[in-house]
Amino acid sequence: MADQKKNITVALVGNPNTGKSTLFNALTGLNQKTGNYAGVTVDKLEGFFYFQHNSTKEKATLIDLPGTYSLYPKSIDEKVTTDFLLTENPEVVVVVIDSTNLERNLLIATQIIDLKFRTILAFNFTDEATQQDIVINLPELEKTLGVKIICTDSRNNFGIDELKKYIPEAQTSTSHFYDLNSPHYKTKTYKDCLTQNSKEIESSDKIYRFNVIHYLVKKYTQQPKDLILKSKASRIDKFTTHKLYGYLILLLILFTVFQFIFYLAETPMNWIESGFLNLQDYLIEVLPDNSFTDLLTNGVLSGISGVFMFIPQIAILFSFIFILEDSGYMARASFIMDKIMRKFGLNGKSVIPLISGTACAVPSIMATRSISNTKERLVTIFVLPLISCSARLPIYTLFIAMLYPNHLFFGVINAKGLVLFAFYLLGFLLTLTIGYFSSKIIKTKESSVFLMELPIYRKPKLSDLSIQVFNKVKIFIFDAGKIILGLSIILWFLTTHGPGNTLNDLNNQKISINKRPPHPLNDSLIKTIQHQQLENSYLGLIGKKIEPVIEPLGFNWKIGIAILSSFAAREVFVGTMSTIYQSGNDEDLQNIKEKLDKEKNTDGSKSYSAATCWSLLIFYAIALQCMSTVATVKRESKSWKFSLLQFVLFTSLAYLCSLVTYQLLI
């Protein structure tokens, strides 16, 4: 067996929309991992592949650097790429070039060559160049540049093996593309000039390079005046970016995406939930009745279930996002929405996460990675939990039904549906409002300029889609999942333990009742004991402690327990209320509704008056009452301070709005 030599590092560099990510996937497949660059929140995508060199199997670590137009950085993404190249010194740099747009793409290629890296140019989209009758004199251009050029079509895996073959043979060019007569380069290397970060040097360098590149393209390429694919894209853009039709098309696409996320995810989510419930029931049946079994079934498995429950939504959402991005439509959506969103401190690319947030905030927060501007991405993450997600629906359904049992407006419009729509509208308006003020608070040195070259329309590559979705799901499971699982175990402890022997005594009573012959009265007694156990647990006692704080909102200690319990997931609120009020079936909303309607205060007034119901609805419309969201925000922002600030601010805002609502309505 041939010996394996040491690992070499290969950096993958290129402009946005050059097929760099597709080439990375073609080279590495699933051999990828995601980290982050030191000191910044930009993701670092790293993979590896093997190749043969002199009859020896060698390994290459491939670093996919953020897309950049030049090594004079204008954003954090571009600065990461520049800093990596200037400090890490990879053995080989592969520059991905769009063969249909050499004039723009050769700028960074000449900069890499002048830094004297061992360089290979991957001329991608060669199939599209051929289709549009673009002819490039590759041998002569290769000779002038002084580096190897490999023709690739990463979408169809063309040229991948040849690229692997030439990586160990990459050469340092003896050519140069900066002005040797410029005073900036006296006794200095090109690397020295880049590190000075001088606007004067940048300006003169770019002017000189573009003149050289224009000469090279004119000398070594031939192409028609009108390119077929770009002309076709321009005709489609007359509709997709139209000042009226463009918005209608975007709304239709987003509506379709939302419908698919909501309905396609429901069935697999139910399967996952049923699978975990069946596993819990099985373990309860076969394992001894003790604390360890309770921890395993109601703590660990419940936490894992809460993680895996989100996988269908994450997978479906990112599938659609990938399709929209890879097809070229996402750039158009961002383009037409940028002017509107920017007025509120957001970005055109904020549109997709905000709309998909109506299904679930967790995958939507992860989707903000498409926003390159750090400040606008953080603002989008910050306001996303204000969008009403599907987890709020059980709460909305219960209390709106209590407020408007059978009301019709104008004899036709269902009041419940109208109020539900109003809460979704409220979330969107709050998002824009908080976004506006957040943008004034969050500071960044990064310039906020929306520059985007609209790519041609392309058919998405399904194998890339699978890799992208797999990586997103893996990130969620192993990063956010660890936090969710830990918090679930803490909540289990608080609901199953309490001071003194009260809970043990109640548990012994329950065991004694379970030994009796089956009788309907026994079920009622068991539910009463469960109610008492919850009331005397640490969580129940905390509910009693916080009652004076939440009483001005119209909430009693039972609502307090449900609010604390629902931190695991908002929809847990209804289940907790069902347990407290012994409603029997958690999903029997009519039953619990009747029980809440009959609940009286000590003075004989209704516990769940209209004021209380509206107050509770307002609270859940605003409060960040979801640990999955908190965990995901922490992961995406790389900061507990950011996540906790968001939680405290929205909880405080929810408290204030609920307080005002209740006090005005009582």
XYZ file of C-alpha atoms in Angstrom:
666
model
C 0.000 0.000 0.000
C 1.263 3.455 -0.947
C 2.294 5.777 1.858
C 0.105 8.795 2.539
C 1.988 12.083 2.538
C 1.228 15.079 4.678
C -1.911 17.114 4.201
C -1.717 20.207 1.946
C -3.982 23.238 2.323
C -5.822 24.530 -0.741
C -7.763 27.819 -0.656
C -10.793 28.236 -2.930
C -11.253 31.871 -3.987
C -13.630 33.608 -6.373
C -16.287 36.235 -7.043
C -19.864 35.606 -5.876
C -21.990 33.632 -8.364
C -19.046 31.892 -10.041
C -20.088 28.377 -8.965
C -17.460 28.275 -6.218
C -19.716 26.488 -3.727
C -20.752 23.942 -6.364
C -17.095 23.280 -7.147
C -16.361 22.913 -3.415
C -19.170 20.343 -3.104
C -17.970 18.494 -6.206
C -14.469 18.199 -4.736
C -15.381 17.327 -1.121
C -18.879 15.798 -1.159
C -20.013 15.251 2.439
C -16.458 15.508 3.771
C -17.157 18.969 5.177
C -17.261 20.704 8.513
C -18.285 24.204 9.542
C -16.504 26.360 12.103
C -15.893 30.077 12.344
C -12.921 32.325 11.748
C -11.209 33.674 14.849
C -12.765 36.879 16.135
C -15.601 37.109 13.601
C -19.036 35.541 13.115
C -18.388 34.479 9.514
C -18.635 30.736 8.939
C -15.552 28.827 7.838
C -16.369 25.952 5.483
C -13.659 23.316 5.305
C -13.526 19.963 3.535
C -11.041 17.439 2.264
C -10.425 15.190 -0.714
C -7.788 12.730 -1.874
C -5.741 12.739 -5.077
C -2.924 10.736 -6.629
C 0.524 12.279 -6.961
C 3.530 10.273 -8.129
C 1.637 7.018 -7.397
C 1.010 8.229 -3.843
C -2.384 8.958 -2.332
C -2.368 12.448 -0.834
C -4.910 14.443 1.124
C -5.867 18.060 0.535
C -7.749 20.261 2.982
C -9.927 22.660 1.000
C -10.885 26.009 2.558
C -13.897 27.649 0.889
C -13.248 31.355 1.435
C -16.132 33.882 1.327
C -16.827 35.299 -2.123
C -15.040 38.553 -2.917
C -14.521 40.797 -5.953
C -11.047 41.958 -4.934
C -8.511 41.873 -2.105
C -9.427 45.428 -1.110
C -12.170 44.379 1.355
C -15.486 46.244 1.648
C -17.214 43.847 4.069
C -16.377 41.392 6.842
C -16.706 38.498 4.385
C -14.178 40.070 2.015
C -11.856 40.997 4.892
C -11.881 37.369 6.068
C -10.734 36.240 2.619
C -8.028 38.897 2.378
C -6.721 38.304 5.922
C -6.620 34.540 5.376
C -4.580 34.859 2.193
C -2.193 37.392 3.709
C -1.585 35.521 6.977
C -2.284 31.792 6.530
C -0.209 31.210 3.366
C -2.030 28.199 1.841
C 0.137 25.945 -0.325
C -2.167 26.273 -3.356
C -4.882 28.774 -4.331
C -7.609 27.774 -6.789
C -9.338 30.831 -8.265
C -12.796 30.082 -9.669
C -13.541 32.165 -12.779
C -16.861 32.655 -14.576
C -15.857 31.918 -18.167
C -18.705 34.094 -19.452
C -17.503 37.182 -17.535
C -13.699 37.276 -17.656
C -13.389 41.055 -17.459
C -14.808 41.182 -13.941
C -13.389 37.888 -12.659
C -9.759 38.342 -13.690
C -9.249 41.191 -11.194
C -8.921 38.930 -8.172
C -7.071 36.339 -10.262
C -4.316 38.823 -11.104
C -4.123 39.896 -7.452
C -3.635 36.287 -6.330
C -0.962 35.804 -9.008
C 0.884 38.935 -7.822
C 0.893 37.607 -4.244
C 3.044 34.783 -5.649
C 0.887 31.882 -4.555
C 1.034 28.579 -6.379
C -2.106 29.223 -8.387
C -4.577 27.376 -10.612
C -7.443 29.081 -12.430
C -10.655 27.034 -12.728
C -12.553 28.464 -15.705
C -16.064 27.473 -14.653
C -19.340 27.487 -16.647
C -17.440 26.465 -19.789
C -20.638 24.802 -21.051
C -22.416 28.164 -20.923
C -19.484 29.866 -22.645
C -19.668 27.336 -25.473
C -23.452 27.671 -25.679
C -23.072 31.438 -26.138
C -20.269 31.122 -28.745
C -17.614 32.578 -26.450
C -14.163 31.504 -27.688
C -11.155 31.853 -25.369
C -7.592 31.295 -26.552
C -6.673 29.328 -23.446
C -3.059 28.374 -24.381
C -2.043 31.970 -25.037
C -3.930 33.366 -22.026
C -2.382 30.650 -19.859
C 1.082 31.590 -21.133
C 0.501 35.291 -20.422
C -0.881 34.718 -16.923
C 1.837 32.168 -16.133
C -0.518 29.733 -14.351
C -2.438 26.584 -15.300
C -6.030 27.033 -16.502
C -8.459 24.132 -16.057
C -11.837 24.216 -17.808
C -14.588 23.065 -15.447
C -18.343 22.641 -15.347
C -18.841 22.008 -11.640
C -22.591 21.456 -12.061
C -21.897 18.376 -14.194
C -18.584 17.371 -12.535
C -16.650 18.147 -15.712
C -12.954 18.883 -15.149
C -12.976 17.890 -11.466
C -10.526 14.987 -11.862
C -8.203 17.109 -13.993
C -8.276 19.857 -11.351
C -7.306 17.354 -8.646
C -4.498 16.080 -10.873
C -2.930 19.504 -11.368
C -3.223 20.764 -7.764
C 0.142 19.295 -6.667
C 1.720 20.657 -9.864
C 0.507 24.245 -9.382
C 3.188 26.821 -10.142
C 4.031 30.338 -8.998
C 3.720 32.742 -11.928
C 6.655 34.863 -13.039
C 4.217 37.374 -14.565
C 3.035 40.516 -12.816
C -0.017 42.751 -13.259
C 0.719 45.817 -11.175
C 2.413 48.971 -12.398
C 6.159 48.548 -11.831
C 6.654 52.244 -12.527
C 4.268 53.302 -9.785
C 5.950 54.993 -6.798
C 3.819 52.834 -4.492
C 5.856 49.702 -5.280
C 9.388 51.055 -4.791
C 11.216 48.575 -2.477
C 7.823 46.995 -1.653
C 6.072 43.804 -2.652
C 2.455 43.727 -3.735
C 1.605 42.126 -0.379
C 3.133 45.106 1.435
C 0.916 47.486 -0.536
C -2.234 45.480 0.247
C -1.547 45.546 3.979
C -1.247 49.376 3.957
C -4.983 49.679 3.281
C -4.451 52.898 1.306
C -7.312 54.317 -0.784
C -4.788 55.950 -3.105
C -2.968 52.668 -3.737
C -6.262 50.838 -4.218
C -7.556 53.341 -6.757
C -4.409 53.441 -8.893
C -3.949 49.662 -8.679
C -7.497 48.890 -9.816
C -7.339 51.351 -12.722
C -4.084 49.837 -13.959
C -5.321 46.265 -13.567
C -8.621 46.845 -15.333
C -6.761 48.389 -18.262
C -4.503 45.323 -18.463
C -7.460 42.939 -18.085
C -9.454 44.770 -20.762
C -6.492 44.378 -23.132
C -6.122 40.647 -22.341
C -9.830 39.911 -22.784
C -9.945 41.785 -26.076
C -6.819 39.988 -27.322
C -7.632 36.430 -26.248
C -11.430 36.154 -26.440
C -14.123 36.435 -29.067
C -17.823 36.663 -28.292
C -21.070 37.893 -29.849
C -22.345 41.349 -28.945
C -25.462 39.879 -27.335
C -24.984 36.786 -25.194
C -27.894 34.334 -25.500
C -28.300 33.429 -21.815
C -27.925 37.005 -20.571
C -30.449 38.228 -23.141
C -32.875 35.525 -22.019
C -32.365 36.501 -18.359
C -32.978 40.156 -19.220
C -36.302 39.296 -20.847
C -37.406 37.353 -17.760
C -36.203 40.180 -15.497
C -38.679 42.550 -17.159
C -41.305 40.678 -15.128
C -39.400 39.449 -12.030
C -37.933 42.884 -11.261
C -40.849 44.974 -12.533
C -41.995 47.691 -10.117
C -45.447 46.039 -9.918
C -45.263 42.494 -11.319
C -42.023 41.868 -9.460
C -43.709 42.261 -6.070
C -46.704 40.138 -7.109
C -44.414 37.341 -8.315
C -42.391 37.552 -5.098
C -45.544 37.350 -2.952
C -46.768 34.344 -4.929
C -43.434 32.554 -4.541
C -43.218 33.330 -0.826
C -46.799 32.232 -0.277
C -46.014 28.946 -2.048
C -42.827 28.461 -0.005
C -44.715 29.109 3.234
C -47.492 26.700 2.304
C -44.992 23.950 1.519
C -43.011 24.575 4.724
C -46.165 24.478 6.818
C -47.928 21.524 5.209
C -45.058 19.325 4.038
C -43.327 19.509 7.416
C -46.441 18.688 9.439
C -46.599 14.980 8.567
C -42.919 14.097 9.157
C -42.953 16.195 12.330
C -45.930 14.167 13.558
C -44.076 10.964 12.671
C -41.040 12.074 14.640
C -43.189 13.097 17.594
C -45.136 9.813 17.508
C -41.908 7.842 17.229
C -40.445 9.467 20.311
C -43.720 9.121 22.230
C -43.865 5.418 21.369
C -40.250 5.025 22.441
C -40.999 6.822 25.702
C -44.032 4.603 26.350
C -41.980 1.486 25.601
C -39.156 2.490 27.947
C -41.618 3.382 30.702
C -43.121 -0.076 30.317
C -39.876 -2.099 30.301
C -37.702 -0.051 32.661
C -38.153 0.131 36.434
C -40.281 2.973 37.779
C -37.601 5.257 39.211
C -36.045 8.692 38.791
C -33.583 7.547 36.149
C -36.378 6.278 33.906
C -38.288 9.518 34.404
C -35.183 11.550 33.533
C -34.523 9.423 30.454
C -38.097 9.539 29.145
C -39.368 12.965 30.208
C -36.054 14.820 30.266
C -33.507 13.449 27.778
C -35.886 11.970 25.195
C -38.203 14.978 25.406
C -35.214 17.243 24.766
C -33.969 15.140 21.841
C -37.497 15.045 20.454
C -37.606 18.837 20.635
C -34.421 18.947 18.547
C -35.437 16.417 15.901
C -38.939 17.868 15.601
C -37.491 20.878 13.765
C -35.537 18.861 11.191
C -38.356 18.657 8.579
C -38.898 22.420 8.676
C -35.169 23.111 8.503
C -34.708 20.690 5.604
C -37.698 21.996 3.627
C -36.887 25.656 4.233
C -33.255 25.350 3.198
C -34.234 23.285 0.175
C -36.373 26.165 -1.044
C -33.719 28.742 -0.182
C -31.107 26.746 -2.100
C -33.422 26.458 -5.112
C -34.130 30.195 -5.056
C -30.426 31.010 -4.722
C -29.081 28.471 -7.214
C -31.699 29.354 -9.819
C -30.735 33.038 -9.626
C -34.110 34.248 -8.360
C -32.966 35.127 -4.818
C -30.801 37.919 -6.209
C -33.886 39.378 -7.921
C -36.014 39.164 -4.759
C -33.317 40.901 -2.744
C -32.924 43.544 -5.439
C -36.591 44.599 -5.568
C -37.066 44.534 -1.770
C -33.859 46.234 -0.710
C -35.145 49.807 -1.063
C -38.152 49.095 1.191
C -36.359 46.988 3.811
C -33.384 49.331 4.094
C -35.630 52.098 5.452
C -36.178 49.900 8.520
C -32.557 48.854 9.032
C -33.006 45.547 7.240
C -31.802 44.197 3.918
C -33.416 42.908 0.732
C -32.175 39.460 1.703
C -34.143 39.691 4.976
C -37.366 38.951 3.106
C -37.112 35.157 2.937
C -36.241 34.627 6.647
C -39.010 37.005 7.752
C -41.694 35.270 5.700
C -40.566 31.759 6.628
C -40.556 32.852 10.274
C -44.339 32.379 10.216
C -43.583 28.662 10.201
C -40.704 28.608 12.675
C -38.090 31.101 13.860
C -35.354 28.468 14.224
C -34.657 27.653 10.549
C -35.454 31.253 9.591
C -32.691 32.575 11.849
C -30.291 30.115 10.254
C -31.422 31.382 6.835
C -30.100 34.883 7.594
C -26.644 33.636 6.602
C -27.459 34.772 3.080
C -27.214 38.391 4.361
C -23.571 39.385 3.882
C -23.756 42.687 5.764
C -23.126 41.839 9.430
C -25.200 44.675 10.901
C -28.253 43.969 8.745
C -27.952 40.245 9.434
C -27.844 40.850 13.201
C -30.819 43.238 13.002
C -32.762 40.595 11.049
C -31.886 37.924 13.619
C -32.846 40.284 16.421
C -36.356 41.025 15.113
C -37.234 37.607 13.649
C -38.819 36.179 16.851
C -41.486 38.905 16.627
C -42.976 37.170 13.588
C -45.817 34.930 14.815
C -44.723 31.333 14.305
C -46.837 28.189 14.077
C -46.001 27.297 17.716
C -48.145 30.239 18.831
C -51.185 28.865 16.994
C -52.457 26.603 19.849
C -52.430 29.614 22.198
C -54.054 31.909 19.645
C -56.668 29.265 18.825
C -57.655 28.697 22.450
C -57.943 32.285 23.652
C -59.324 33.816 20.460
C -62.050 31.140 20.602
C -62.793 32.197 24.171
C -63.085 35.832 23.084
C -65.129 35.219 19.931
C -66.894 31.831 20.116
C -69.205 32.260 17.111
C -68.866 35.878 16.031
C -69.236 37.048 12.420
C -68.433 40.523 11.120
C -70.924 41.788 8.560
C -72.565 38.376 8.786
C -69.794 36.813 6.661
C -66.268 37.372 8.002
C -65.206 34.950 10.713
C -64.039 36.972 13.708
C -61.550 34.338 14.858
C -59.803 34.309 11.477
C -59.718 38.085 11.330
C -58.185 38.400 14.814
C -55.638 35.704 13.941
C -54.650 37.641 10.810
C -54.344 40.787 12.944
C -51.788 39.091 15.204
C -49.646 38.082 12.227
C -49.879 41.650 10.959
C -48.930 42.922 14.421
C -45.804 40.767 14.361
C -44.731 42.141 10.986
C -45.296 45.765 12.040
C -43.347 45.220 15.270
C -40.542 43.667 13.244
C -40.185 46.769 11.093
C -40.457 49.097 14.104
C -37.911 47.272 16.285
C -35.705 46.796 13.218
C -35.619 50.550 12.694
C -34.545 51.296 16.285
C -32.142 48.316 16.452
C -30.328 49.574 13.376
C -29.635 52.822 15.249
C -28.161 50.948 18.216
C -26.115 48.155 16.608
C -22.820 49.678 15.489
C -20.503 48.401 12.775
C -17.637 49.754 10.706
C -18.853 47.730 7.749
C -20.327 49.825 4.942
C -23.944 49.138 4.029
C -23.963 49.199 0.234
C -26.215 46.854 -1.709
C -24.196 45.731 -4.737
C -25.352 42.652 -6.594
C -24.723 41.397 -10.091
C -27.818 39.564 -11.283
C -26.705 36.102 -12.444
C -28.329 34.257 -15.313
C -31.099 31.778 -14.490
C -29.840 28.245 -13.925
C -31.361 24.872 -13.086
C -30.553 23.956 -9.437
C -28.271 20.988 -8.888
C -30.006 18.401 -6.704
C -26.796 16.801 -5.388
C -25.672 20.205 -4.103
C -29.089 20.677 -2.532
C -28.690 17.409 -0.612
C -25.245 18.407 0.671
C -26.410 21.871 1.718
C -29.479 20.561 3.569
C -27.438 17.817 5.256
C -24.931 20.385 6.539
C -27.635 22.748 7.849
C -29.388 19.934 9.686
C -26.082 18.705 11.114
C -25.235 22.187 12.397
C -28.616 22.490 14.116
C -28.455 19.045 15.743
C -24.931 19.323 17.099
C -24.833 23.021 17.992
C -28.278 24.320 18.967
C -29.353 20.796 19.934
C -26.871 20.544 22.789
C -28.295 23.677 24.405
C -31.905 22.606 23.884
C -31.233 19.213 25.448
C -29.556 20.787 28.479
C -32.420 23.201 29.095
C -34.958 20.382 28.721
C -33.251 18.420 31.487
C -33.289 21.505 33.736
C -37.027 21.970 33.142
C -37.610 18.265 33.870
C -35.827 18.628 37.191
C -37.852 21.693 38.166
C -41.172 19.983 37.378
C -40.368 16.667 39.090
C -38.625 17.856 42.257
C -39.623 20.035 45.147
C -38.666 20.828 48.746
C -39.502 18.467 51.592
C -41.371 15.162 51.241
C -44.567 16.492 49.689
C -43.883 15.117 46.210
C -42.839 11.710 47.596
C -46.024 11.488 49.635
C -48.141 12.412 46.603
C -46.291 9.868 44.473
C -46.932 7.129 47.053
C -50.639 8.010 46.949
C -50.600 7.708 43.158
C -48.895 4.296 43.360
C -51.496 3.122 45.864
C -54.367 4.263 43.633
C -52.840 2.562 40.585
C -52.934 -0.771 42.483
C -56.704 -0.540 42.865
C -59.122 -2.195 40.445
C -59.888 0.043 37.399
C -62.545 2.649 38.148
C -63.367 6.101 36.614
C -62.938 7.697 40.036
C -59.319 6.528 40.115
C -58.510 8.526 36.966
C -59.962 11.640 38.566
C -57.893 11.086 41.718
C -54.719 10.566 39.671
C -55.298 13.860 37.853
C -55.851 15.622 41.165
C -52.558 14.243 42.484
C -50.752 15.272 39.292
C -52.161 18.761 39.764
C -50.890 18.832 43.354
C -47.479 17.494 42.313
C -47.104 20.258 39.748
C -48.223 22.883 42.273
C -45.683 21.679 44.858
C -42.748 21.243 42.445
C -39.978 23.812 42.233
C -41.579 25.090 39.031
C -44.961 25.358 40.779
C -43.442 27.165 43.732
C -41.697 29.521 41.355
C -45.107 30.137 39.777
C -46.439 31.099 43.214
C -43.444 33.347 43.780
C -43.861 35.194 40.503
C -47.640 35.602 40.895
C -47.302 39.088 42.434
C -45.223 40.110 39.402
C -47.663 38.818 36.780
C -50.872 39.637 38.656
C -50.995 43.205 37.184
C -51.218 41.517 33.768
C -54.306 39.577 34.856
C -52.343 36.315 35.255
C -52.603 33.913 38.200
C -49.978 31.455 39.395
C -51.353 28.721 37.137
C -50.742 30.860 34.086
C -47.312 31.596 35.530
C -46.488 27.875 35.606
C -47.694 27.465 32.029
C -45.572 30.430 30.902
C -42.468 28.991 32.564
C -43.145 25.510 31.179
C -43.689 26.858 27.681
C -40.138 28.114 27.546
C -39.323 24.628 26.235
C -41.736 25.335 23.368
C -44.608 27.801 23.147
C -47.143 25.126 22.258
C -46.444 23.466 25.644
C -48.573 26.219 27.213
C -51.887 24.558 26.251
C -50.691 21.144 27.430
C -49.619 22.567 30.784
C -52.964 24.333 31.205
C -54.731 21.087 30.368
C -52.808 19.258 33.087
C -53.450 21.984 35.649
C -57.161 22.076 34.930
C -57.482 18.300 34.606
C -58.964 18.586 31.152
C -58.104 15.010 30.267
C -57.079 15.146 26.604
C -54.505 17.883 25.885
C -55.876 18.324 22.377
C -59.487 18.705 23.465
C -59.585 22.488 23.248
C -63.317 22.700 23.789
C -62.960 20.885 27.083
C -60.213 23.130 28.422
C -62.034 26.187 27.058
C -65.099 25.305 29.128
C -62.974 24.773 32.227
C -61.236 28.122 31.788
C -64.604 29.813 31.210
C -65.855 28.434 34.528
C -62.751 29.383 36.514
C -63.549 32.011 39.172
C -61.429 34.312 41.282
C -61.935 34.526 45.042
C -64.192 37.557 44.531
C -66.404 35.591 42.131
C -65.222 37.305 38.955
C -64.076 35.328 35.921
C -60.410 34.361 36.053
C -60.241 34.443 32.265
C -62.030 37.652 31.434
C -61.675 39.377 28.058
C -58.985 41.587 29.574
C -56.962 38.553 30.720
C -57.352 36.771 27.375
C -56.244 39.816 25.379
C -53.355 40.397 27.771
C -52.190 36.809 27.374
C -52.484 36.941 23.588
C -50.443 40.149 23.451
C -47.818 38.645 25.750
C -47.299 35.586 23.561
C -47.329 37.653 20.381
C -44.252 39.551 21.589
C -42.370 37.518 24.226
C -39.418 35.383 23.136
C -40.901 32.337 24.839
C -38.891 29.598 23.117
C -35.582 28.109 24.200
C -34.938 26.698 20.709
C -34.930 30.252 19.366
C -32.651 31.473 22.172
C -30.212 28.630 21.478
C -30.231 29.213 17.726
C -29.743 32.973 18.101
C -26.769 32.299 20.341
C -25.309 29.950 17.754
C -25.842 32.318 14.829
C -24.727 35.499 16.620
C -21.864 33.700 18.418
C -22.840 35.678 21.525
C -24.801 34.859 24.681
C -25.000 38.605 25.405
C -26.842 39.214 22.130
C -29.220 36.314 22.753
C -29.947 37.260 26.370
C -30.430 40.929 25.465
C -32.994 39.878 22.872
C -34.783 37.644 25.388
C -34.855 40.293 28.127
C -35.930 43.088 25.788
C -38.813 41.185 24.169
C -39.982 39.775 27.505
C -39.956 43.282 28.995
C -41.772 44.693 25.966
C -44.331 41.889 26.165
C -44.847 42.582 29.872
C -45.349 46.303 29.291
C -47.780 45.815 26.399
C -49.749 43.176 28.318
C -49.875 45.445 31.360
C -51.258 48.331 29.315
C -53.739 46.031 27.562
C -55.079 44.539 30.787
C -55.274 47.814 32.683
C -57.157 49.474 29.831
C -59.676 46.650 29.474
C -60.513 45.795 33.084
